[in-house]
Amino acid sequence: MIKKTLTLLALIAVCSFAQAQNDDDFQMPKTLIKIYPQAFFVSTFQLGIETFNSDFSRSFNFDAGIRTQNSNWYESYSGGYGEIAYRKYFVPMKIRKRNFLGAYYSIGFKGGYYKVETYDNYSGNNVEETELWSFSPSFTLGIQKTIWQIIHLDMFVGGALGIPVYPDNAAKVEYPEIVDPSFKGIYPKIGVKIGVGL
């Protein structure tokens, strides 16, 4: 699935590049499709879409992700999530040196559902299974720019608040890592998304 998505992004980029070569007046796309490569480190595939208003001063960003079995010392997670974010570009996306550049702040909310298997750290045996809902409001600052008029780099930094919610009588995860859905508290949110225009 990951290879197919990367291939699709590459094909869209090639088509966009060919169009840009034939059009001296390059236009900023109204809609971008993006992947989040850092998510692969926790066995997660995330795909997103950003849609702009007419003057590229505001946008909505939608992300969806699927996490397969990803184990650490104590537990393994599988599940999915969705995230919506409002972005205000205090530096609107404008052409600068033949490429578009903009800066924004973003307010978002993420929600997901996961199944969790916990392990005995000494024996490695499965102890129990549980489930949880994970919620996370966030705030980020970011810069987005194009490269070669076709590739969009979305670089951001900020923070989020992890709020795990367990069903009644469900066992809580005792030792969550900061990248786990069961993490409770404030954690940093930083990364780079790679996208192309639609």
PDB file of C-alpha atoms in Angstrom:
ATOM      1  CA  MET A   1       0.000   0.000   0.000  1.00  0.00           C
ATOM      2  CA  ILE A   2       2.854   2.365   0.842  1.00  0.00           C
ATOM      3  CA  LYS A   3       4.624   1.606  -2.453  1.00  0.00           C
ATOM      4  CA  LYS A   4       1.429   2.224  -4.400  1.00  0.00           C
ATOM      5  CA  THR A   5       0.907   5.573  -2.699  1.00  0.00           C
ATOM      6  CA  LEU A   6       4.489   6.690  -3.303  1.00  0.00           C
ATOM      7  CA  THR A   7       4.176   5.628  -6.936  1.00  0.00           C
ATOM      8  CA  LEU A   8       0.950   7.630  -7.269  1.00  0.00           C
ATOM      9  CA  LEU A   9       2.599  10.720  -5.770  1.00  0.00           C
ATOM     10  CA  ALA A  10       5.546  10.308  -8.127  1.00  0.00           C
ATOM     11  CA  LEU A  11       3.237  10.083 -11.169  1.00  0.00           C
ATOM     12  CA  ILE A  12       1.314  13.178 -10.101  1.00  0.00           C
ATOM     13  CA  ALA A  13       4.598  15.018  -9.573  1.00  0.00           C
ATOM     14  CA  VAL A  14       5.862  14.044 -13.045  1.00  0.00           C
ATOM     15  CA  CYS A  15       2.629  15.246 -14.648  1.00  0.00           C
ATOM     16  CA  SER A  16       2.782  18.490 -12.672  1.00  0.00           C
ATOM     17  CA  PHE A  17       6.416  18.975 -13.656  1.00  0.00           C
ATOM     18  CA  ALA A  18       5.596  18.493 -17.340  1.00  0.00           C
ATOM     19  CA  GLN A  19       2.760  20.992 -17.068  1.00  0.00           C
ATOM     20  CA  ALA A  20       4.991  23.501 -15.278  1.00  0.00           C
ATOM     21  CA  GLN A  21       7.591  23.234 -18.018  1.00  0.00           C
ATOM     22  CA  ASN A  22       4.988  24.208 -20.593  1.00  0.00           C
ATOM     23  CA  ASP A  23       3.479  26.976 -18.521  1.00  0.00           C
ATOM     24  CA  ASP A  24       5.664  29.940 -17.578  1.00  0.00           C
ATOM     25  CA  ASP A  25       2.938  31.285 -15.295  1.00  0.00           C
ATOM     26  CA  PHE A  26       2.983  28.575 -12.634  1.00  0.00           C
ATOM     27  CA  GLN A  27      -0.066  28.592 -10.374  1.00  0.00           C
ATOM     28  CA  MET A  28      -0.288  27.427  -6.778  1.00  0.00           C
ATOM     29  CA  PRO A  29      -2.662  24.412  -6.579  1.00  0.00           C
ATOM     30  CA  LYS A  30      -5.851  24.849  -4.541  1.00  0.00           C
ATOM     31  CA  THR A  31      -5.581  21.305  -3.184  1.00  0.00           C
ATOM     32  CA  LEU A  32      -2.549  19.328  -2.044  1.00  0.00           C
ATOM     33  CA  ILE A  33      -2.206  15.638  -1.220  1.00  0.00           C
ATOM     34  CA  LYS A  34       0.501  14.797   1.327  1.00  0.00           C
ATOM     35  CA  ILE A  35       2.220  11.945   3.096  1.00  0.00           C
ATOM     36  CA  TYR A  36       3.919  12.061   6.497  1.00  0.00           C
ATOM     37  CA  PRO A  37       7.133   9.969   6.238  1.00  0.00           C
ATOM     38  CA  GLN A  38       7.932  10.097   9.985  1.00  0.00           C
ATOM     39  CA  ALA A  39       4.809   8.042  10.677  1.00  0.00           C
ATOM     40  CA  PHE A  40       6.475   5.009   9.072  1.00  0.00           C
ATOM     41  CA  PHE A  41       8.749   4.755  12.137  1.00  0.00           C
ATOM     42  CA  VAL A  42       5.755   3.659  14.236  1.00  0.00           C
ATOM     43  CA  SER A  43       4.272   1.393  11.538  1.00  0.00           C
ATOM     44  CA  THR A  44       1.728   4.025  10.520  1.00  0.00           C
ATOM     45  CA  PHE A  45       0.630   5.135   7.077  1.00  0.00           C
ATOM     46  CA  GLN A  46      -0.766   8.690   7.015  1.00  0.00           C
ATOM     47  CA  LEU A  47      -2.287  10.462   4.034  1.00  0.00           C
ATOM     48  CA  GLY A  48      -3.553  14.047   4.076  1.00  0.00           C
ATOM     49  CA  ILE A  49      -5.296  16.681   1.986  1.00  0.00           C
ATOM     50  CA  GLU A  50      -4.997  20.456   2.322  1.00  0.00           C
ATOM     51  CA  THR A  51      -7.507  22.786   0.643  1.00  0.00           C
ATOM     52  CA  PHE A  52      -6.927  26.556   0.346  1.00  0.00           C
ATOM     53  CA  ASN A  53      -9.209  29.540   0.065  1.00  0.00           C
ATOM     54  CA  SER A  54      -9.009  31.822  -2.996  1.00  0.00           C
ATOM     55  CA  ASP A  55      -6.123  34.010  -1.806  1.00  0.00           C
ATOM     56  CA  PHE A  56      -4.153  31.217  -0.070  1.00  0.00           C
ATOM     57  CA  SER A  57      -4.376  32.911   3.321  1.00  0.00           C
ATOM     58  CA  ARG A  58      -6.366  30.107   5.017  1.00  0.00           C
ATOM     59  CA  SER A  59      -6.792  26.373   4.598  1.00  0.00           C
ATOM     60  CA  PHE A  60      -8.207  23.212   6.102  1.00  0.00           C
ATOM     61  CA  ASN A  61      -5.995  20.184   6.525  1.00  0.00           C
ATOM     62  CA  PHE A  62      -7.433  16.648   6.788  1.00  0.00           C
ATOM     63  CA  ASP A  63      -5.288  13.636   7.743  1.00  0.00           C
ATOM     64  CA  ALA A  64      -6.105   9.967   8.177  1.00  0.00           C
ATOM     65  CA  GLY A  65      -3.780   7.249   9.402  1.00  0.00           C
ATOM     66  CA  ILE A  66      -3.694   3.490   9.928  1.00  0.00           C
ATOM     67  CA  ARG A  67      -1.351   1.965  12.487  1.00  0.00           C
ATOM     68  CA  THR A  68      -0.487  -1.706  12.233  1.00  0.00           C
ATOM     69  CA  GLN A  69       0.994  -3.842  14.995  1.00  0.00           C
ATOM     70  CA  ASN A  70       3.864  -1.806  16.390  1.00  0.00           C
ATOM     71  CA  SER A  71       5.521  -3.158  19.525  1.00  0.00           C
ATOM     72  CA  ASN A  72       7.722  -1.550  22.120  1.00  0.00           C
ATOM     73  CA  TRP A  73       8.875  -3.049  25.433  1.00  0.00           C
ATOM     74  CA  TYR A  74       5.421  -3.198  26.954  1.00  0.00           C
ATOM     75  CA  GLU A  75       2.614  -3.031  24.386  1.00  0.00           C
ATOM     76  CA  SER A  76       1.572  -3.288  20.762  1.00  0.00           C
ATOM     77  CA  TYR A  77      -0.961  -1.024  19.038  1.00  0.00           C
ATOM     78  CA  SER A  78      -3.176  -1.301  15.989  1.00  0.00           C
ATOM     79  CA  GLY A  79      -5.919   1.082  14.907  1.00  0.00           C
ATOM     80  CA  GLY A  80      -6.700   4.234  13.008  1.00  0.00           C
ATOM     81  CA  TYR A  81      -7.180   7.968  13.457  1.00  0.00           C
ATOM     82  CA  GLY A  82      -8.350  11.129  11.768  1.00  0.00           C
ATOM     83  CA  GLU A  83      -7.269  14.723  12.237  1.00  0.00           C
ATOM     84  CA  ILE A  84      -8.669  18.054  11.106  1.00  0.00           C
ATOM     85  CA  ALA A  85      -6.815  21.354  11.391  1.00  0.00           C
ATOM     86  CA  TYR A  86      -7.529  24.965  10.528  1.00  0.00           C
ATOM     87  CA  ARG A  87      -4.579  26.923   9.202  1.00  0.00           C
ATOM     88  CA  LYS A  88      -4.143  30.673   9.047  1.00  0.00           C
ATOM     89  CA  TYR A  89      -1.325  31.815   6.772  1.00  0.00           C
ATOM     90  CA  PHE A  90       0.022  35.018   8.310  1.00  0.00           C
ATOM     91  CA  VAL A  91       2.423  34.957   5.347  1.00  0.00           C
ATOM     92  CA  PRO A  92       0.129  33.856   2.475  1.00  0.00           C
ATOM     93  CA  MET A  93       1.407  31.418  -0.135  1.00  0.00           C
ATOM     94  CA  LYS A  94       2.994  33.748  -2.698  1.00  0.00           C
ATOM     95  CA  ILE A  95       5.522  33.285  -5.479  1.00  0.00           C
ATOM     96  CA  ARG A  96       9.048  34.059  -4.305  1.00  0.00           C
ATOM     97  CA  LYS A  97      12.046  33.313  -6.495  1.00  0.00           C
ATOM     98  CA  ARG A  98       9.984  31.095  -8.814  1.00  0.00           C
ATOM     99  CA  ASN A  99       8.605  29.002  -5.932  1.00  0.00           C
ATOM    100  CA  PHE A 100       5.734  29.498  -3.515  1.00  0.00           C
ATOM    101  CA  LEU A 101       6.409  30.152   0.154  1.00  0.00           C
ATOM    102  CA  GLY A 102       4.096  30.770   3.118  1.00  0.00           C
ATOM    103  CA  ALA A 103       4.020  30.631   6.922  1.00  0.00           C
ATOM    104  CA  TYR A 104       1.097  29.634   9.108  1.00  0.00           C
ATOM    105  CA  TYR A 105      -0.238  28.745  12.512  1.00  0.00           C
ATOM    106  CA  SER A 106      -2.579  25.814  12.906  1.00  0.00           C
ATOM    107  CA  ILE A 107      -5.161  24.641  15.443  1.00  0.00           C
ATOM    108  CA  GLY A 108      -6.117  20.984  15.118  1.00  0.00           C
ATOM    109  CA  PHE A 109      -7.892  18.063  16.738  1.00  0.00           C
ATOM    110  CA  LYS A 110      -7.040  14.388  16.358  1.00  0.00           C
ATOM    111  CA  GLY A 111      -9.087  11.378  17.383  1.00  0.00           C
ATOM    112  CA  GLY A 112      -8.414   7.655  17.036  1.00  0.00           C
ATOM    113  CA  TYR A 113      -9.397   4.171  18.145  1.00  0.00           C
ATOM    114  CA  TYR A 114      -6.846   1.461  18.974  1.00  0.00           C
ATOM    115  CA  LYS A 115      -6.577  -2.103  20.184  1.00  0.00           C
ATOM    116  CA  VAL A 116      -3.686  -2.687  22.561  1.00  0.00           C
ATOM    117  CA  GLU A 117      -1.867  -5.861  23.586  1.00  0.00           C
ATOM    118  CA  THR A 118       0.277  -5.558  26.696  1.00  0.00           C
ATOM    119  CA  TYR A 119       3.262  -7.800  27.400  1.00  0.00           C
ATOM    120  CA  ASP A 120       5.253  -9.059  30.328  1.00  0.00           C
ATOM    121  CA  ASN A 121       8.615  -7.375  29.895  1.00  0.00           C
ATOM    122  CA  TYR A 122      10.507 -10.368  31.313  1.00  0.00           C
ATOM    123  CA  SER A 123       8.797 -13.336  29.696  1.00  0.00           C
ATOM    124  CA  GLY A 124       7.621 -11.610  26.522  1.00  0.00           C
ATOM    125  CA  ASN A 125       4.236 -13.271  26.901  1.00  0.00           C
ATOM    126  CA  ASN A 126       0.981 -11.515  26.136  1.00  0.00           C
ATOM    127  CA  VAL A 127      -0.669 -10.423  29.396  1.00  0.00           C
ATOM    128  CA  GLU A 128      -3.945  -8.898  28.279  1.00  0.00           C
ATOM    129  CA  GLU A 129      -5.741  -7.047  25.511  1.00  0.00           C
ATOM    130  CA  THR A 130      -7.529  -3.750  25.878  1.00  0.00           C
ATOM    131  CA  GLU A 131      -8.806  -0.906  23.721  1.00  0.00           C
ATOM    132  CA  LEU A 132      -8.783   2.846  23.962  1.00  0.00           C
ATOM    133  CA  TRP A 133      -9.849   6.064  22.323  1.00  0.00           C
ATOM    134  CA  SER A 134      -7.170   8.697  21.901  1.00  0.00           C
ATOM    135  CA  PHE A 135      -7.880  12.423  21.569  1.00  0.00           C
ATOM    136  CA  SER A 136      -5.386  15.185  20.979  1.00  0.00           C
ATOM    137  CA  PRO A 137      -5.892  18.938  20.453  1.00  0.00           C
ATOM    138  CA  SER A 138      -2.812  20.636  19.018  1.00  0.00           C
ATOM    139  CA  PHE A 139      -1.204  23.925  18.005  1.00  0.00           C
ATOM    140  CA  THR A 140       1.617  24.246  15.460  1.00  0.00           C
ATOM    141  CA  LEU A 141       3.626  26.837  13.566  1.00  0.00           C
ATOM    142  CA  GLY A 142       4.813  25.964  10.094  1.00  0.00           C
ATOM    143  CA  ILE A 143       6.389  26.955   6.811  1.00  0.00           C
ATOM    144  CA  GLN A 144       5.314  25.546   3.486  1.00  0.00           C
ATOM    145  CA  LYS A 145       7.246  25.938   0.264  1.00  0.00           C
ATOM    146  CA  THR A 146       7.478  24.406  -3.167  1.00  0.00           C
ATOM    147  CA  ILE A 147      10.591  22.911  -4.722  1.00  0.00           C
ATOM    148  CA  TRP A 148      10.983  22.868  -8.507  1.00  0.00           C
ATOM    149  CA  GLN A 149       7.380  24.132  -8.574  1.00  0.00           C
ATOM    150  CA  ILE A 150       6.029  20.612  -8.008  1.00  0.00           C
ATOM    151  CA  ILE A 151       7.059  19.230  -4.603  1.00  0.00           C
ATOM    152  CA  HIS A 152       5.521  20.846  -1.518  1.00  0.00           C
ATOM    153  CA  LEU A 153       7.402  20.700   1.782  1.00  0.00           C
ATOM    154  CA  ASP A 154       5.293  21.369   4.867  1.00  0.00           C
ATOM    155  CA  MET A 155       7.590  21.858   7.884  1.00  0.00           C
ATOM    156  CA  PHE A 156       6.005  22.377  11.296  1.00  0.00           C
ATOM    157  CA  VAL A 157       6.706  22.455  15.028  1.00  0.00           C
ATOM    158  CA  GLY A 158       4.393  22.772  18.009  1.00  0.00           C
ATOM    159  CA  GLY A 159       2.728  20.818  20.752  1.00  0.00           C
ATOM    160  CA  ALA A 160      -0.270  18.627  21.490  1.00  0.00           C
ATOM    161  CA  LEU A 161      -2.145  17.268  24.485  1.00  0.00           C
ATOM    162  CA  GLY A 162      -2.655  13.499  24.647  1.00  0.00           C
ATOM    163  CA  ILE A 163      -5.953  12.395  26.210  1.00  0.00           C
ATOM    164  CA  PRO A 164      -6.428   8.586  26.292  1.00  0.00           C
ATOM    165  CA  VAL A 165      -9.932   7.357  27.168  1.00  0.00           C
ATOM    166  CA  TYR A 166     -10.469   3.729  28.216  1.00  0.00           C
ATOM    167  CA  PRO A 167     -13.747   1.791  28.245  1.00  0.00           C
ATOM    168  CA  ASP A 168     -15.183   0.818  31.615  1.00  0.00           C
ATOM    169  CA  ASN A 169     -13.098  -1.821  33.436  1.00  0.00           C
ATOM    170  CA  ALA A 170     -10.402  -1.732  30.742  1.00  0.00           C
ATOM    171  CA  ALA A 171      -6.817  -2.027  31.929  1.00  0.00           C
ATOM    172  CA  LYS A 172      -4.764   1.119  31.422  1.00  0.00           C
ATOM    173  CA  VAL A 173      -1.370   1.081  29.732  1.00  0.00           C
ATOM    174  CA  GLU A 174       1.148   1.735  32.504  1.00  0.00           C
ATOM    175  CA  TYR A 175       4.288   2.685  30.589  1.00  0.00           C
ATOM    176  CA  PRO A 176       3.327   4.473  27.360  1.00  0.00           C
ATOM    177  CA  GLU A 177       5.984   6.072  25.214  1.00  0.00           C
ATOM    178  CA  ILE A 178       5.547   9.609  23.968  1.00  0.00           C
ATOM    179  CA  VAL A 179       4.667   8.398  20.436  1.00  0.00           C
ATOM    180  CA  ASP A 180       1.983   5.983  21.678  1.00  0.00           C
ATOM    181  CA  PRO A 181      -1.770   6.698  21.545  1.00  0.00           C
ATOM    182  CA  SER A 182      -1.991   5.877  25.262  1.00  0.00           C
ATOM    183  CA  PHE A 183       0.386   8.712  26.224  1.00  0.00           C
ATOM    184  CA  LYS A 184      -1.246  11.203  28.575  1.00  0.00           C
ATOM    185  CA  GLY A 185       0.072  14.758  28.754  1.00  0.00           C
ATOM    186  CA  ILE A 186       1.759  17.391  26.603  1.00  0.00           C
ATOM    187  CA  TYR A 187       4.077  16.189  23.867  1.00  0.00           C
ATOM    188  CA  PRO A 188       5.984  17.894  21.007  1.00  0.00           C
ATOM    189  CA  LYS A 189       4.597  17.824  17.501  1.00  0.00           C
ATOM    190  CA  ILE A 190       7.244  18.261  14.831  1.00  0.00           C
ATOM    191  CA  GLY A 191       7.822  16.962  11.329  1.00  0.00           C
ATOM    192  CA  VAL A 192       7.819  17.409   7.571  1.00  0.00           C
ATOM    193  CA  LYS A 193       5.061  16.443   5.172  1.00  0.00           C
ATOM    194  CA  ILE A 194       5.723  15.933   1.471  1.00  0.00           C
ATOM    195  CA  GLY A 195       2.996  16.704  -1.044  1.00  0.00           C
ATOM    196  CA  VAL A 196       2.013  17.427  -4.609  1.00  0.00           C
ATOM    197  CA  GLY A 197      -0.810  19.440  -6.127  1.00  0.00           C
ATOM    198  CA  LEU A 198      -4.011  17.955  -7.482  1.00  0.00           C
TER     199      LEU A 198
END
